[in-house]
Amino acid sequence: MTNEAAACRACGSPMTPFMRFGRMPVANAFVTEDQFAREYFYELAAALCAPCGMFQIVDHPDPAQMFHDSYAFFTRTSKGMVAHFRTYAEWVAERFLKKPDAFVVEVGCNDGALIENFATGGLRHLGIEPSANVAAVANRHGVRTRVAFFDPETARAVRASDGPADAIVAANVICHIPNIRGVAEGVATLLAPHGVFAFEEPYLGAMIAKASYDQIYDEHVFIFSARAVAAVFAPFGLELIDTVPQATHGGSMRYVLGRKGAHSVSPSVARTLAEEGRQGLHLAATYDEFRRRCERNRDELVGLIRDLRRQGQRVVGYAATSKSTTVLNYCGLGPHDIEFISDTTPLKQGKFTPGSHIPVRSPEAFADPYPGFAVLFGWNHETEILGKEKAFAAAGGRWIKFVPEVRLS
Ligand code: DWN
């Protein structure tokens, strides 16, 4: 595969990458030692489609390589996200699910942390999830699931079996689906006449502002802006009716769409679009500057870690996030730089990080004994992590942070 030039997945226009990260493994493909020699790699490069404003990666692995029956990310690993999903579900239910027989569908329900809030409220619901192992966890939480990718065919099948959806919801998943026009067609197929499609995703404006390039990896085929979302859904008769900024994942946006003319449009849509213009999200120069900031960030992070290692300091990582796969491989960091990464996910523990082959250990290993320095790969959960790891700082440990800038704290 090449990434010299490609067609925009949203509008088909030609586009050229502005930034290349090099060879990348699948972000959540944690490996055992015997798998090192046959890891799957692809070329990670990012591009902006000038005509429609869709930010996207150029090549992407086959989704079946990423979402399968041993998918390693479970939403419930963050208490903060579980609490966030409770309020997100309440927000949707209060506004859009008032009728007694209302039906809500979640696209990519993972372990059910969002949709279980509708299920426990007794609402008719269905979680659609392609990774059977995480869907099984959702089942155990009382969620009715269907193991499938969301596409027009799945949408037709759900409509035939359950009727139209009053709300289709999603969180951190629509940007994972390369066939975004298929998503739009599926939503248009399944949605009731006055239904809504609400989804939230890492926001392009926040990623550019923070130079948080680690949001770019195989699963994040797109990093959305309001402009691009409005443009890609419009041909399917769907209109952007609300945008609600969220603090999650370092800065996200909740988008709400409905059938054109079926709902009033919140003034927040015009405000968000105007702000995107002021930030220059449509300008090539913005992305050239973003690339320069990322390169500087990479060089400073590598320089700091290697200086510490030369001084004989122990450096470990905290949270083997999907994002850390981009950081580690882009920066060329390995087990000589970072001794291990502590992570709460049992499926990752005892394995090695994709491509960079750093051991992943349980959180108990972090304190046994505490290292001098820990790279905060879970920077988006900083409040939660620093809150529970006060003993590390009390023991003299220092956090290495790299978003938006490399610094010690
Ligand atoms: O979109 C996506 C986002 C929402 O979640 C997916 N593509 C996959 C995933 O991305 P991520 O792995 O970067 O997500 P998080 O939530 O930033 O990181 C989760 C990882 O961090 C898990 O492996 C658990 C770990 N973790 C930890 O070890 N200690 C997380 C917390 C909060 C902790 O205290």
mmCIF file of N, CA and C in Angstrom, residues 317-365:
data_model
loop_
_atom_site.group_PDB
_atom_site.id
_atom_site.type_symbol
_atom_site.label_atom_id
_atom_site.label_comp_id
_atom_site.label_asym_id
_atom_site.label_seq_id
_atom_site.Cartn_x
_atom_site.Cartn_y
_atom_site.Cartn_z
ATOM 1 N N GLY A 317 6.365 3.488 32.265
ATOM 2 C CA GLY A 317 5.209 4.150 31.654
ATOM 3 C C GLY A 317 3.967 3.872 32.480
ATOM 4 N N TYR A 318 2.980 4.784 32.426
ATOM 5 C CA TYR A 318 1.728 4.584 33.166
ATOM 6 C C TYR A 318 0.573 4.572 32.179
ATOM 7 N N ALA A 319 -0.098 3.430 32.052
ATOM 8 C CA ALA A 319 -1.243 3.178 31.168
ATOM 9 C C ALA A 319 -0.783 2.874 29.729
ATOM 10 N N ALA A 320 -0.951 1.621 29.359
ATOM 11 C CA ALA A 320 -0.580 1.184 27.998
ATOM 12 C C ALA A 320 -1.752 1.491 27.068
ATOM 13 N N THR A 321 -1.960 2.773 26.837
ATOM 14 C CA THR A 321 -3.094 3.231 26.032
ATOM 15 C C THR A 321 -2.853 2.931 24.546
ATOM 16 N N SER A 322 -3.919 2.988 23.790
ATOM 17 C CA SER A 322 -3.777 2.876 22.326
ATOM 18 C C SER A 322 -2.883 4.014 21.835
ATOM 19 N N LYS A 323 -3.091 5.184 22.422
ATOM 20 C CA LYS A 323 -2.330 6.374 22.023
ATOM 21 C C LYS A 323 -0.829 6.158 22.192
ATOM 22 N N SER A 324 -0.455 5.387 23.245
ATOM 23 C CA SER A 324 0.974 5.203 23.513
ATOM 24 C C SER A 324 1.657 4.436 22.381
ATOM 25 N N THR A 325 0.894 3.662 21.624
ATOM 26 C CA THR A 325 1.501 2.941 20.493
ATOM 27 C C THR A 325 2.055 3.935 19.474
ATOM 28 N N THR A 326 1.320 5.009 19.222
ATOM 29 C CA THR A 326 1.826 6.027 18.288
ATOM 30 C C THR A 326 3.052 6.718 18.875
ATOM 31 N N VAL A 327 2.982 7.084 20.156
ATOM 32 C CA VAL A 327 4.111 7.810 20.776
ATOM 33 C C VAL A 327 5.373 6.933 20.730
ATOM 34 N N LEU A 328 5.247 5.695 21.187
ATOM 35 C CA LEU A 328 6.426 4.833 21.319
ATOM 36 C C LEU A 328 7.058 4.542 19.961
ATOM 37 N N ASN A 329 6.213 4.260 18.963
ATOM 38 C CA ASN A 329 6.766 3.911 17.651
ATOM 39 C C ASN A 329 7.259 5.129 16.889
ATOM 40 N N TYR A 330 6.558 6.250 17.005
ATOM 41 C CA TYR A 330 6.984 7.492 16.343
ATOM 42 C C TYR A 330 8.293 7.982 16.962
ATOM 43 N N CYS A 331 8.419 7.850 18.286
ATOM 44 C CA CYS A 331 9.625 8.320 18.982
ATOM 45 C C CYS A 331 10.750 7.284 18.960
ATOM 46 N N GLY A 332 10.449 6.064 18.571
ATOM 47 C CA GLY A 332 11.470 5.015 18.569
ATOM 48 C C GLY A 332 11.909 4.621 19.970
ATOM 49 N N LEU A 333 10.993 4.654 20.910
ATOM 50 C CA LEU A 333 11.318 4.274 22.295
ATOM 51 C C LEU A 333 11.070 2.786 22.487
ATOM 52 N N GLY A 334 11.936 2.160 23.309
ATOM 53 C CA GLY A 334 11.807 0.720 23.551
ATOM 54 C C GLY A 334 12.114 0.373 24.995
ATOM 55 N N PRO A 335 12.313 -0.923 25.265
ATOM 56 C CA PRO A 335 12.518 -1.375 26.650
ATOM 57 C C PRO A 335 13.802 -0.847 27.293
ATOM 58 N N HIS A 336 14.772 -0.370 26.490
ATOM 59 C CA HIS A 336 15.974 0.225 27.100
ATOM 60 C C HIS A 336 15.655 1.612 27.654
ATOM 61 N N ASP A 337 14.617 2.226 27.121
ATOM 62 C CA ASP A 337 14.231 3.566 27.574
ATOM 63 C C ASP A 337 13.189 3.476 28.689
ATOM 64 N N ILE A 338 12.206 2.614 28.480
ATOM 65 C CA ILE A 338 11.079 2.496 29.418
ATOM 66 C C ILE A 338 11.030 1.050 29.887
ATOM 67 N N GLU A 339 11.256 0.868 31.184
ATOM 68 C CA GLU A 339 11.434 -0.488 31.739
ATOM 69 C C GLU A 339 10.179 -1.353 31.564
ATOM 70 N N PHE A 340 9.032 -0.777 31.879
ATOM 71 C CA PHE A 340 7.753 -1.470 31.664
ATOM 72 C C PHE A 340 6.645 -0.418 31.700
ATOM 73 N N ILE A 341 5.437 -0.823 31.311
ATOM 74 C CA ILE A 341 4.278 0.076 31.434
ATOM 75 C C ILE A 341 3.266 -0.604 32.353
ATOM 76 N N SER A 342 2.820 0.156 33.339
ATOM 77 C CA SER A 342 1.824 -0.381 34.264
ATOM 78 C C SER A 342 0.435 -0.132 33.690
ATOM 79 N N ASP A 343 -0.415 -1.168 33.710
ATOM 80 C CA ASP A 343 -1.760 -1.023 33.132
ATOM 81 C C ASP A 343 -2.744 -1.935 33.858
ATOM 82 N N THR A 344 -3.971 -1.441 33.999
ATOM 83 C CA THR A 344 -4.991 -2.177 34.762
ATOM 84 C C THR A 344 -5.692 -3.280 33.954
ATOM 85 N N THR A 345 -5.471 -3.341 32.637
ATOM 86 C CA THR A 345 -6.218 -4.304 31.810
ATOM 87 C C THR A 345 -5.572 -5.684 31.851
ATOM 88 N N PRO A 346 -6.227 -6.688 32.432
ATOM 89 C CA PRO A 346 -5.603 -8.019 32.528
ATOM 90 C C PRO A 346 -5.151 -8.568 31.175
ATOM 91 N N LEU A 347 -5.926 -8.297 30.107
ATOM 92 C CA LEU A 347 -5.573 -8.817 28.778
ATOM 93 C C LEU A 347 -4.240 -8.264 28.255
ATOM 94 N N LYS A 348 -3.834 -7.090 28.744
ATOM 95 C CA LYS A 348 -2.566 -6.500 28.285
ATOM 96 C C LYS A 348 -1.392 -6.938 29.160
ATOM 97 N N GLN A 349 -1.670 -7.236 30.428
ATOM 98 C CA GLN A 349 -0.588 -7.574 31.376
ATOM 99 C C GLN A 349 0.108 -8.873 30.960
ATOM 100 N N GLY A 350 1.441 -8.892 31.093
ATOM 101 C CA GLY A 350 2.214 -10.076 30.710
ATOM 102 C C GLY A 350 2.548 -10.078 29.223
ATOM 103 N N LYS A 351 1.974 -9.117 28.476
ATOM 104 C CA LYS A 351 2.290 -9.011 27.046
ATOM 105 C C LYS A 351 3.259 -7.845 26.838
ATOM 106 N N PHE A 352 3.513 -7.515 25.573
ATOM 107 C CA PHE A 352 4.442 -6.447 25.224
ATOM 108 C C PHE A 352 3.725 -5.442 24.330
ATOM 109 N N THR A 353 4.162 -4.174 24.422
ATOM 110 C CA THR A 353 3.509 -3.135 23.624
ATOM 111 C C THR A 353 3.757 -3.385 22.129
ATOM 112 N N PRO A 354 2.768 -3.088 21.293
ATOM 113 C CA PRO A 354 2.901 -3.337 19.857
ATOM 114 C C PRO A 354 4.098 -2.576 19.258
ATOM 115 N N GLY A 355 4.919 -3.290 18.522
ATOM 116 C CA GLY A 355 6.039 -2.658 17.813
ATOM 117 C C GLY A 355 7.212 -2.327 18.701
ATOM 118 N N SER A 356 6.988 -1.703 19.851
ATOM 119 C CA SER A 356 8.088 -1.230 20.711
ATOM 120 C C SER A 356 8.507 -2.270 21.765
ATOM 121 N N HIS A 357 7.689 -3.261 21.979
ATOM 122 C CA HIS A 357 8.038 -4.430 22.812
ATOM 123 C C HIS A 357 8.465 -4.095 24.231
ATOM 124 N N ILE A 358 7.737 -3.195 24.848
ATOM 125 C CA ILE A 358 7.948 -2.866 26.264
ATOM 126 C C ILE A 358 6.988 -3.742 27.074
ATOM 127 N N PRO A 359 7.488 -4.422 28.139
ATOM 128 C CA PRO A 359 6.584 -5.284 28.910
ATOM 129 C C PRO A 359 5.459 -4.482 29.561
ATOM 130 N N VAL A 360 4.274 -5.083 29.608
ATOM 131 C CA VAL A 360 3.127 -4.468 30.305
ATOM 132 C C VAL A 360 2.923 -5.238 31.610
ATOM 133 N N ARG A 361 2.901 -4.511 32.720
ATOM 134 C CA ARG A 361 2.756 -5.162 34.027
ATOM 135 C C ARG A 361 1.534 -4.607 34.748
ATOM 136 N N SER A 362 1.176 -5.278 35.811
ATOM 137 C CA SER A 362 0.009 -4.856 36.594
ATOM 138 C C SER A 362 0.355 -3.614 37.410
ATOM 139 N N PRO A 363 -0.645 -2.869 37.888
ATOM 140 C CA PRO A 363 -0.374 -1.670 38.690
ATOM 141 C C PRO A 363 0.427 -1.974 39.957
ATOM 142 N N GLU A 364 0.376 -3.202 40.462
ATOM 143 C CA GLU A 364 1.161 -3.542 41.668
ATOM 144 C C GLU A 364 2.658 -3.390 41.385
ATOM 145 N N ALA A 365 3.071 -3.718 40.154
ATOM 146 C CA ALA A 365 4.494 -3.633 39.798
ATOM 147 C C ALA A 365 4.986 -2.186 39.860
#
